[in-house]
Coordinates of C-alpha atoms in Angstrom, one line a residue:
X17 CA -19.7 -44.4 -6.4
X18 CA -16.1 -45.0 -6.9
X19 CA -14.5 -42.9 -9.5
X20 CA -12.5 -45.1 -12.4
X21 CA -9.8 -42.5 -13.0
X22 CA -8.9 -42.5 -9.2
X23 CA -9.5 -46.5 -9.1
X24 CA -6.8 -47.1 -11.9
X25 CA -4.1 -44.6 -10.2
X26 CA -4.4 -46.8 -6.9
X27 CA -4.3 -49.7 -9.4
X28 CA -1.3 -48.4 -11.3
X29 CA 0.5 -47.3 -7.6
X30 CA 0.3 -50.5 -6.3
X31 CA 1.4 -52.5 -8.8
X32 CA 4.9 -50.0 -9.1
X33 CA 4.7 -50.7 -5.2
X34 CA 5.0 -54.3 -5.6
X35 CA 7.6 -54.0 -8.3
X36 CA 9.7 -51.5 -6.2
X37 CA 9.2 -54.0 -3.1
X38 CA 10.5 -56.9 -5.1
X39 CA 13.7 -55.2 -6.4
X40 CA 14.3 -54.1 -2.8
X41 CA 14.2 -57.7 -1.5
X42 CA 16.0 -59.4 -4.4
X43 CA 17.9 -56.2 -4.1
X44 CA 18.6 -56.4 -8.2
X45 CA 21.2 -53.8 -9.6
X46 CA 18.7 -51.7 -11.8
X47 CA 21.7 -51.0 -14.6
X48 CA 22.7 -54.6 -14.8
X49 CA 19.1 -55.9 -15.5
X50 CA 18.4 -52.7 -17.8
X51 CA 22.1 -54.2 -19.5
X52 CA 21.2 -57.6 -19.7
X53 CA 17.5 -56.8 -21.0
X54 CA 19.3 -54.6 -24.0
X55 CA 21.6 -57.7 -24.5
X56 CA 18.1 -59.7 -24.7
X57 CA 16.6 -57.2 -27.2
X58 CA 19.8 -57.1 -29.6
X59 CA 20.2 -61.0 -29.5
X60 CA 16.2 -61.3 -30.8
X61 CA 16.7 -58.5 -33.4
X62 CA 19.6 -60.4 -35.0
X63 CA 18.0 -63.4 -34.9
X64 CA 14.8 -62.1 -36.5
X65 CA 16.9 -60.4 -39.6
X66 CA 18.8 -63.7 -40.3
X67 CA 15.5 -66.2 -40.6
X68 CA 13.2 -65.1 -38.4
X69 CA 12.8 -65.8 -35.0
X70 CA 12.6 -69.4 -35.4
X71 CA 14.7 -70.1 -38.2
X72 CA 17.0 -67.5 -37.4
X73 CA 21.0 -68.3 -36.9
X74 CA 21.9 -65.8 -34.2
X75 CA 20.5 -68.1 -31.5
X76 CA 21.7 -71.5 -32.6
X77 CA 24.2 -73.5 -30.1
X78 CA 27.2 -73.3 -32.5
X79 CA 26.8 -69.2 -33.2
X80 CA 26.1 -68.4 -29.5
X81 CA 29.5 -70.8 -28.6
X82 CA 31.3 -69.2 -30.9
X83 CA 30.0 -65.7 -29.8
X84 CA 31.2 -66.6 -26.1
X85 CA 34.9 -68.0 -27.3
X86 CA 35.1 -64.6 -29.3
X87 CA 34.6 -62.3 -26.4
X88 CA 36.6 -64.2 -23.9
X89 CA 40.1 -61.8 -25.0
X90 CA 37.6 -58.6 -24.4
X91 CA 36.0 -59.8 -21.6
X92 CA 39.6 -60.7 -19.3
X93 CA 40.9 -57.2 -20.0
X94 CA 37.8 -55.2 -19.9
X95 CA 38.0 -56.6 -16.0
X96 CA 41.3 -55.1 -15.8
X97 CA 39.9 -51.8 -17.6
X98 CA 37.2 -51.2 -14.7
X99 CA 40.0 -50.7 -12.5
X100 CA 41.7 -48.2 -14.7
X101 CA 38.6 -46.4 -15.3
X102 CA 37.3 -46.4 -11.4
X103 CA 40.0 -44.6 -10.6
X104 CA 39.7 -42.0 -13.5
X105 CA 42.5 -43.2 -15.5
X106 CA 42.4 -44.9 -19.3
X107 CA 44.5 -47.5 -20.9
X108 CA 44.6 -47.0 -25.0
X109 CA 47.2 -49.5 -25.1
X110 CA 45.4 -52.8 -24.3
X111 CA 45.1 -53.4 -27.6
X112 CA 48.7 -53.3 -28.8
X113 CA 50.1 -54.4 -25.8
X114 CA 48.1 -57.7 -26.8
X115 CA 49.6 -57.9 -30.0
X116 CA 53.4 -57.3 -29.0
X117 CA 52.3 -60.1 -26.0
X118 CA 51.3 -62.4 -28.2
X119 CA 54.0 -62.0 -30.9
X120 CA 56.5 -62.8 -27.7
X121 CA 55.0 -65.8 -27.0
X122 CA 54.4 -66.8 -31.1
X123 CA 58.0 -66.1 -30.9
X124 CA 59.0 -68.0 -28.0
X125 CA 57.6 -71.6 -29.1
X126 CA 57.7 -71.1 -32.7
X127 CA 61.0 -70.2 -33.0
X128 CA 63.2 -69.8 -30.0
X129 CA 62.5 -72.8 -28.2
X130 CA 62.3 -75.3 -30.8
X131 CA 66.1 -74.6 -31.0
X132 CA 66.6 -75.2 -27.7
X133 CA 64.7 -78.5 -26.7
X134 CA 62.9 -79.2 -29.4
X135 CA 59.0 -78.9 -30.5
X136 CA 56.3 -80.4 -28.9
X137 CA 57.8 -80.7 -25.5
X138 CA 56.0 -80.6 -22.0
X139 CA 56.3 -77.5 -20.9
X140 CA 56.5 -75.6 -23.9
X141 CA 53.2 -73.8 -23.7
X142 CA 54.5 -73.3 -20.0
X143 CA 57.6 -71.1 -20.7
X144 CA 56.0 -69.6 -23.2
X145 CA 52.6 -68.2 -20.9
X146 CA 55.0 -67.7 -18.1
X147 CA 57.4 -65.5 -20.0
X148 CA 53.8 -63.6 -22.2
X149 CA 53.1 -62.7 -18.6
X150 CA 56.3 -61.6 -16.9
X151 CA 56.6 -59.4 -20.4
X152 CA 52.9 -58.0 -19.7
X153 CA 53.6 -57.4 -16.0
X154 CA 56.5 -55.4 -16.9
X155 CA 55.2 -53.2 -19.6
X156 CA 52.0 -52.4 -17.4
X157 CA 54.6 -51.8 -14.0
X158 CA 56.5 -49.0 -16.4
X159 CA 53.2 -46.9 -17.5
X160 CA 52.0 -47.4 -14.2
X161 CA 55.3 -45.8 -13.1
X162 CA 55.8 -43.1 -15.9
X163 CA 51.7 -42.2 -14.7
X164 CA 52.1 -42.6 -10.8
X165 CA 55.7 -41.9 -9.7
X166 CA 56.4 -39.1 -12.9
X167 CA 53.2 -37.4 -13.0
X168 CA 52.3 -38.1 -16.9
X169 CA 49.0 -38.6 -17.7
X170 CA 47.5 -41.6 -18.4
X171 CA 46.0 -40.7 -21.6
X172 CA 49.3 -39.4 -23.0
X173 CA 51.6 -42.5 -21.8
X174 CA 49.1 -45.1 -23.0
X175 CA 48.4 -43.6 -26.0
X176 CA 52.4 -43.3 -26.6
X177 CA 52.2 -46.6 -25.4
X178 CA 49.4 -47.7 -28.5
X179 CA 52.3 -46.6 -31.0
X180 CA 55.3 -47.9 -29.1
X181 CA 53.8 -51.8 -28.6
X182 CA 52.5 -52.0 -32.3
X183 CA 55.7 -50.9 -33.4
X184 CA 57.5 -53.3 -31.1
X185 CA 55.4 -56.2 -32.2
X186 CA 56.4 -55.6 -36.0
X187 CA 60.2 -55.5 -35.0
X188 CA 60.3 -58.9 -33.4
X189 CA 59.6 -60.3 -36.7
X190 CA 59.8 -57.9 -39.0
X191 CA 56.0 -57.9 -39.8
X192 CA 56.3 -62.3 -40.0
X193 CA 53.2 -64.3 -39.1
X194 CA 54.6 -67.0 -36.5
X195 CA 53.2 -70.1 -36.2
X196 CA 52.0 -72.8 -35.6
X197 CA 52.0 -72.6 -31.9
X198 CA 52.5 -76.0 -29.2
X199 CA 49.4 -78.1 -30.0
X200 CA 48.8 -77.8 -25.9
X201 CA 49.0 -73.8 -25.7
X202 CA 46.7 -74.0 -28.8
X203 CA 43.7 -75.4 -26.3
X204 CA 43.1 -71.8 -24.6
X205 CA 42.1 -71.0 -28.1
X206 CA 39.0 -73.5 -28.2
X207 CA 38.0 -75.5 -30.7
X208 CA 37.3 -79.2 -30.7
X209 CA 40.6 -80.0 -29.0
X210 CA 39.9 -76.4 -26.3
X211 CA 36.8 -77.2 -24.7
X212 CA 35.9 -79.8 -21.8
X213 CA 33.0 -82.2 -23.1
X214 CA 29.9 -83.0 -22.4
X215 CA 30.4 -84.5 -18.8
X216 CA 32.9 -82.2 -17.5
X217 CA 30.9 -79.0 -18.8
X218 CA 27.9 -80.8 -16.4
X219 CA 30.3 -81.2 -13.7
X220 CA 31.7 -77.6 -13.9
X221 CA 27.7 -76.3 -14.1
X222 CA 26.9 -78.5 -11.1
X223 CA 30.0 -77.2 -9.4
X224 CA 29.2 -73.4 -10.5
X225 CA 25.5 -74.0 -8.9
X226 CA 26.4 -75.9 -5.4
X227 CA 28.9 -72.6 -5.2
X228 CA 26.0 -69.8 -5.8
X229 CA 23.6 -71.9 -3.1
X230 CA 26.7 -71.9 -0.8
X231 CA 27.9 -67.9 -1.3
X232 CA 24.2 -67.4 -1.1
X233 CA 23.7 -69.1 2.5
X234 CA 27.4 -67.9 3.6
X235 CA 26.1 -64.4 2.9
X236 CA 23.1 -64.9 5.2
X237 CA 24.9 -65.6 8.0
X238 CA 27.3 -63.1 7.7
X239 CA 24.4 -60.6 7.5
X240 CA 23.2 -62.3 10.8
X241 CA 26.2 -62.4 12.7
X242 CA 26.4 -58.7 12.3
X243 CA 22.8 -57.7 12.6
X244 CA 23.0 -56.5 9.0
X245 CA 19.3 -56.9 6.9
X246 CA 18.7 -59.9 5.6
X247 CA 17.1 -60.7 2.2
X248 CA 13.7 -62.4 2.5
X249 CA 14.2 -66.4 2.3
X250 CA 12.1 -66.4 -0.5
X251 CA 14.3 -63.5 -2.7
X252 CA 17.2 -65.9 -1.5
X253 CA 15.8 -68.6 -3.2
X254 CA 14.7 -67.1 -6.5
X255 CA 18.3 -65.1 -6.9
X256 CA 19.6 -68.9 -6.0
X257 CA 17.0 -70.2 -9.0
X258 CA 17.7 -68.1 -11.7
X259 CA 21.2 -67.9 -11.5
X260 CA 21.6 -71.8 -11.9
X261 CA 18.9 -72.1 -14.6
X262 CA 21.4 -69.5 -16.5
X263 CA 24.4 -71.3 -15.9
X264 CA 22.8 -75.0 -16.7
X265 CA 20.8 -73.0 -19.6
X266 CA 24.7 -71.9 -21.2
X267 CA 25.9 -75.3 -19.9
X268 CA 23.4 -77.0 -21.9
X269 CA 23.4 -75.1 -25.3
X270 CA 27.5 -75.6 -25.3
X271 CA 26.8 -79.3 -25.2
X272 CA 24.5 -78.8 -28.1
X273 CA 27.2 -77.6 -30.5
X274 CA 29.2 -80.9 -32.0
X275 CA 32.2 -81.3 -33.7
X276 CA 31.9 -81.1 -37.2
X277 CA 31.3 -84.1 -39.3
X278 CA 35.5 -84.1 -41.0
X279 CA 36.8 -83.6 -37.5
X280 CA 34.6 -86.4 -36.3
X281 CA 35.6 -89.2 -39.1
X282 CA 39.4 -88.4 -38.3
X283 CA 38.3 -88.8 -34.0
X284 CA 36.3 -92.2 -34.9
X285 CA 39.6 -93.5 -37.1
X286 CA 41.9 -92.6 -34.9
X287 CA 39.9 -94.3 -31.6
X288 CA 38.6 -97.4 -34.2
X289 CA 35.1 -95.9 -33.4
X290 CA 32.3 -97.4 -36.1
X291 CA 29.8 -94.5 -36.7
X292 CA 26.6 -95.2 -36.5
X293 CA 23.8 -94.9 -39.6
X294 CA 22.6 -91.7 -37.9
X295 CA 25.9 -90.0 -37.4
X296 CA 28.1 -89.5 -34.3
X297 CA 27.3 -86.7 -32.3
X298 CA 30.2 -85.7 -30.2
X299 CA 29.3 -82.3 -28.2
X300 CA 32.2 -79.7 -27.8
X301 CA 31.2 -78.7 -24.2
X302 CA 32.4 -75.5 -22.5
X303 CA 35.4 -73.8 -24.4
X304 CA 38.6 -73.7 -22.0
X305 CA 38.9 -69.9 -22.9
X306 CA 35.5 -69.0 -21.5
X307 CA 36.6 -70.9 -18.8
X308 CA 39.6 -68.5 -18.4
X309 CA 37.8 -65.6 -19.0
X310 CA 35.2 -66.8 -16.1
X311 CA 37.7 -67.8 -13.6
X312 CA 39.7 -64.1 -14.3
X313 CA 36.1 -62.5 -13.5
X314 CA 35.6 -64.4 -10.6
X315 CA 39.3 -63.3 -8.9
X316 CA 39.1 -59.7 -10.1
X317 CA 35.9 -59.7 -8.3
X318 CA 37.3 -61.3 -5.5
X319 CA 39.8 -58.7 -5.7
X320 CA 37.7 -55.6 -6.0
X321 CA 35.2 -56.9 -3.5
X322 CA 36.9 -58.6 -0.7
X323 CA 40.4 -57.1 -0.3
X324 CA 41.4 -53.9 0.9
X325 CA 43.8 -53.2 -2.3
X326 CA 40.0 -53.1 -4.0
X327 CA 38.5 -50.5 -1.3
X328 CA 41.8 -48.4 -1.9
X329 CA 40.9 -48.4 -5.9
X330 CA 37.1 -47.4 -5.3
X331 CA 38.5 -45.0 -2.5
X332 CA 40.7 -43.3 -4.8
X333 CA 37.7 -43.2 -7.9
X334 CA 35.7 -41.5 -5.7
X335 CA 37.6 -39.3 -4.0
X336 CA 41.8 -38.7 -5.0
X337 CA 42.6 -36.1 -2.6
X338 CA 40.9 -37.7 0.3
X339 CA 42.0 -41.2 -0.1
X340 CA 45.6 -39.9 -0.2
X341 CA 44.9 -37.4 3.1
X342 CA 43.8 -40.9 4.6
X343 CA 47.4 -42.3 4.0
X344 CA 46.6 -44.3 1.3
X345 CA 49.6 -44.7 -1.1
X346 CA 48.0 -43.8 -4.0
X347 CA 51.0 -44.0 -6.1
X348 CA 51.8 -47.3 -5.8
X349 CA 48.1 -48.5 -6.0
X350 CA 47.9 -47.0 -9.5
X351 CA 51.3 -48.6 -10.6
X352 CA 49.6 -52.0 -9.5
X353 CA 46.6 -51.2 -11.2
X354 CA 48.8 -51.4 -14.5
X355 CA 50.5 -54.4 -13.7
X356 CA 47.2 -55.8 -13.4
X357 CA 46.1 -54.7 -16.7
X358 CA 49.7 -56.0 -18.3
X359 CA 49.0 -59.8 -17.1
X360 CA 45.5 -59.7 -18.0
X361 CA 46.4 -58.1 -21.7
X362 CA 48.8 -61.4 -21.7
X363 CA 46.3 -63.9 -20.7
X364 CA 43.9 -62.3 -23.8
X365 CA 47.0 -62.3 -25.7
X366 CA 47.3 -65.7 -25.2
X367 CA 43.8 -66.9 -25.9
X368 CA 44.1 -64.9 -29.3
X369 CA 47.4 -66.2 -30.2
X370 CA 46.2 -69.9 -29.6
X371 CA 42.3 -69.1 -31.1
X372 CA 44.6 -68.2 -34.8
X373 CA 47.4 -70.7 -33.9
X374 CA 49.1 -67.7 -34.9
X375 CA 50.8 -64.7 -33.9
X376 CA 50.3 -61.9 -36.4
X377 CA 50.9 -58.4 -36.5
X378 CA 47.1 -57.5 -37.0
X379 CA 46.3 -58.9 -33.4
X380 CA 44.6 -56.6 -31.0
X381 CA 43.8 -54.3 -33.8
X382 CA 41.0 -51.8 -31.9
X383 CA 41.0 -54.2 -29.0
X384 CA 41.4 -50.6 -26.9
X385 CA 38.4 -49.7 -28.4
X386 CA 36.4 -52.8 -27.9
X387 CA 37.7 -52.9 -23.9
X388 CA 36.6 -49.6 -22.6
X389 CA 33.7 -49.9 -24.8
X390 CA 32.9 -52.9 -22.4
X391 CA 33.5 -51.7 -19.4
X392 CA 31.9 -48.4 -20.0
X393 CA 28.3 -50.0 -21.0
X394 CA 29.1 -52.2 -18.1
X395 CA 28.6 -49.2 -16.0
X396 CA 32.1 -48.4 -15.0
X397 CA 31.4 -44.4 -14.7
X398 CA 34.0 -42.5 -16.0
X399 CA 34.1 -39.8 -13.5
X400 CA 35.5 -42.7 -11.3
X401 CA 34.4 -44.3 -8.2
X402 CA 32.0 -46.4 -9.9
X403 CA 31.9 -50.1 -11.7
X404 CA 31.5 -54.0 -11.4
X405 CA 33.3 -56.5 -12.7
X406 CA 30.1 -58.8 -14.2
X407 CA 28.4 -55.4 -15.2
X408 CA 32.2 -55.1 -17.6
X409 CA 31.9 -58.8 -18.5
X410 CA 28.1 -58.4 -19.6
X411 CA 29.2 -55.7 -21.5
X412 CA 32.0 -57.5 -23.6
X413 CA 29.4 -59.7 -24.8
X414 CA 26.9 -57.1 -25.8
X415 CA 29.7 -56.0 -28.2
X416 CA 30.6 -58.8 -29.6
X417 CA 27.1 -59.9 -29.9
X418 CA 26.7 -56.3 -32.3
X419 CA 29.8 -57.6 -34.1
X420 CA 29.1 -60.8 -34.4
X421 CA 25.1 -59.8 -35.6
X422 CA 26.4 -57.6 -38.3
X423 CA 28.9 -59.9 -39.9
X424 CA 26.5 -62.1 -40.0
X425 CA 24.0 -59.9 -41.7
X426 CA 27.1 -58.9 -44.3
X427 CA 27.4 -55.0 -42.9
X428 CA 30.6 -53.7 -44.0
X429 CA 33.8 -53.3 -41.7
X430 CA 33.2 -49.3 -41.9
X431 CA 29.8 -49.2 -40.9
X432 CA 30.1 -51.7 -37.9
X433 CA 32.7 -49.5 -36.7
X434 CA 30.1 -46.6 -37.2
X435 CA 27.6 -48.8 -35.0
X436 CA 29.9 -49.2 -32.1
X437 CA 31.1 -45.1 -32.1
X438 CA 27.3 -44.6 -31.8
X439 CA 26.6 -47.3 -29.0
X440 CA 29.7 -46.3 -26.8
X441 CA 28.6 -42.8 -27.0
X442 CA 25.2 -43.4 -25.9
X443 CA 26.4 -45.6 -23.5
X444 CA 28.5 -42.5 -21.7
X445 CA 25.4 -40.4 -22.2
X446 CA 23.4 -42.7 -20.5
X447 CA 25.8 -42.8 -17.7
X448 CA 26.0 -39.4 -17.4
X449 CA 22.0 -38.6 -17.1
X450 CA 22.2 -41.6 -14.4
X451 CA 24.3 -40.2 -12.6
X452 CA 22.4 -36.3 -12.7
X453 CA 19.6 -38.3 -11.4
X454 CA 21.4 -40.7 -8.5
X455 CA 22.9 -37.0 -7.3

């Protein structure tokens, strides 16, 4: 006669058997899935305290659309902020650097070229990126230099850097707000007008899918052709499931959110459009600044992933001495680690600029914060050597999801602050006991 105890400890090891088999043919990242169920658990809590889990507003198309337009800005840098951190560096400048950025290009169409050839023209919003950039590239290639070629550290220059940029922004203008900005720079802000519609956001989702089935089958021949192991076809084709049910899941709830009913009388005057008895419906669609903010993840993955200036970063996270011993110039690597970071602080720089239609003195305020916040929770280690770019993404949205949750349960700006000292600081802790264990 069998003995129970003993029959529910085979029960209990084989069931943690097939568990630990599944994750090793999927071949899941453990810390993004434990990320993305947190993200799960804090989107259900907030929408349980505002109305319950079925009445609640958290998860309604319009809040979760605007939740993913408001952590576009976070999300581009806190790619660039993975880099930084990987190879045991730290940007506390982002954030200012943003503001100064975008108080440029407020500047430059508001103000500067108006005189010049007039407002409203064609290449406006052009110029204006164009010149947000070079100006970003060229404050991130001088802290990269002062860090790399004169041996400050990074926390000192970018925390002069913090001080220096804020300043700098409020002497352009003398503390002015500039606006408005060109009505088509204003479209990497969102809104009605910055997002793609209902058939295009189908299209793009369509797109996004036929691309994971592709990468998915390119990957299995490549595995082939060098005798590397191969997923099982079935763990191909539930990795290849799930990931397009998300992306037609998001596709669909952005087409859920419409324009509002004022915006909609003015489209249906202006096109001679009769609304209907039941209303018109017209569905925003994806917001071009997600769209940005995808696209930037997609090339900094690219870039961290598939390009030897990406195994030079990881190299030099996870070993300094010996990656320069291997005659890697680790100098100039960091330097264009910084440039890196100036462009993509003027790409957020202009998708908050255009999201106010305004450039104001107050932008980027905490932005630092918010970034390595992201990036850390993301998993980027901060002894270096380790991080993704999606895990940094995923973690930008956890943020703003906390911020976003609180405002809308009327927390005070003091004690959301309070909540995201205590989550970043958990977050490192977690890292660290991960990384005792992984040892």
């Amino acid at each position: 006669m069998s003995d129970p105890a003993i029959s529910l400890d085979r029960a209990r090891a084989s069931e943690l058997g097939l568990v630990a088999r599944f994750f090793k043919a999927t071949e899941l990242d453990t810390r993004l899935l434990g990320m993305i169920g947190a993200l799960v658990i804090i989107w259900l809590a907030f929408q349980f305290l505002t109305g319950g889990l079925v009445n609640g507003q958290f998860l309604t198309p319009r809040n979760l659309w605007n939740l993913s337009v408001q952590t576009s800005s976070i999300a581009v840098m806190a790619t660039g902020m993975v880099l930084i951190i990987v190879t045991r560096n730290i940007d506390l400048s982002v954030g200012s650097v943003l503001g100064f950025v975008g108080m440029v290009m407020g500047v430059t169409q508001a103000e500067i070229l108006p005189k010049l050839i007039g407002f409203e023209q064609p290449f406006t919003w052009v110029i204006a990126l164009g010149l947000g950039i070079v100006v970003g590239a060229l404050i991130g290639g001088f802290q990269g230099f002062v860090i790399a070629f004169l041996g400050v550290p990074a926390f000192i220059v970018t925390l002069g850097g913090l001080l220096v940029w804020r300043g700098a922004a409020w002497w352009v203008t003398s503390g002015r707000t500039v606006a408005p900005m060109d009505s088509t720079f204003r479209l990497m802000g969102g809104g009605p007008e910055g997002s793609i519609g209902a058939t295009w956001s189908w299209v793009v989702g369509i797109v996004a899918c036929l691309a994971i089935v592709g990468m998915i089958v390119n990957g299995r021949r490549q595995r082939k052709r060098f005798n590397f192991p191969r997923r099982p076809v079935w763990a191909e084709a539930f990795m290849a499931a799930i990931a397009c049910f998300l992306v037609l899941g998001a596709v669909s709830i952005a087409n859920h959110y419409y324009w509002p009913i004022g915006i909609v009388r003015k489209y249906a005057e202006a096109n001679n459009i009769t609304i209907p008895d039941g209303g018109l419906f017209v569905p925003h669609g994806i917001a071009i600044p997600v769209l940005i903010a995808v696209a930037t993840g997609i090339i900094m993955t690219f870039v961290t992933t598939r390009t030897r200036f990406g195994r030079y970063v990881f190299a030099m996270g996870g070993n300094p001495e010996a990656a320069d011993l291997a005659g890697i110039n680790t100098r100039w690597v960091t330097m264009k680690i910084f440039i890196i970071m100036g462009i993509l602080c003027a790409i957020a720089g202009a998708i908050s600029t255009a999201r106010l239609n305004a450039a104001t003195n107050a932008q980027g305020t905490l932005d630092e914060l918010m970034t390595i916040a992201a990036a850390v929770i993301g998993g980027t280690s901060l002894a270096g050597g380790v991080g993704t770019i999606a895990g940094a993404m995923i973690g930008a949205l956890l943020m703003q999801s906390l911020n976003s949750g609180m405002v809308m349960l009327g927390l005070e700006t003091p004690l959301q602050n309070i909540v995201v000292g205590i989550v970043l600081v958990v977050a490192v802790w977690l890292d660290t006991i991960y990384r005792r264990r992984t040892a």
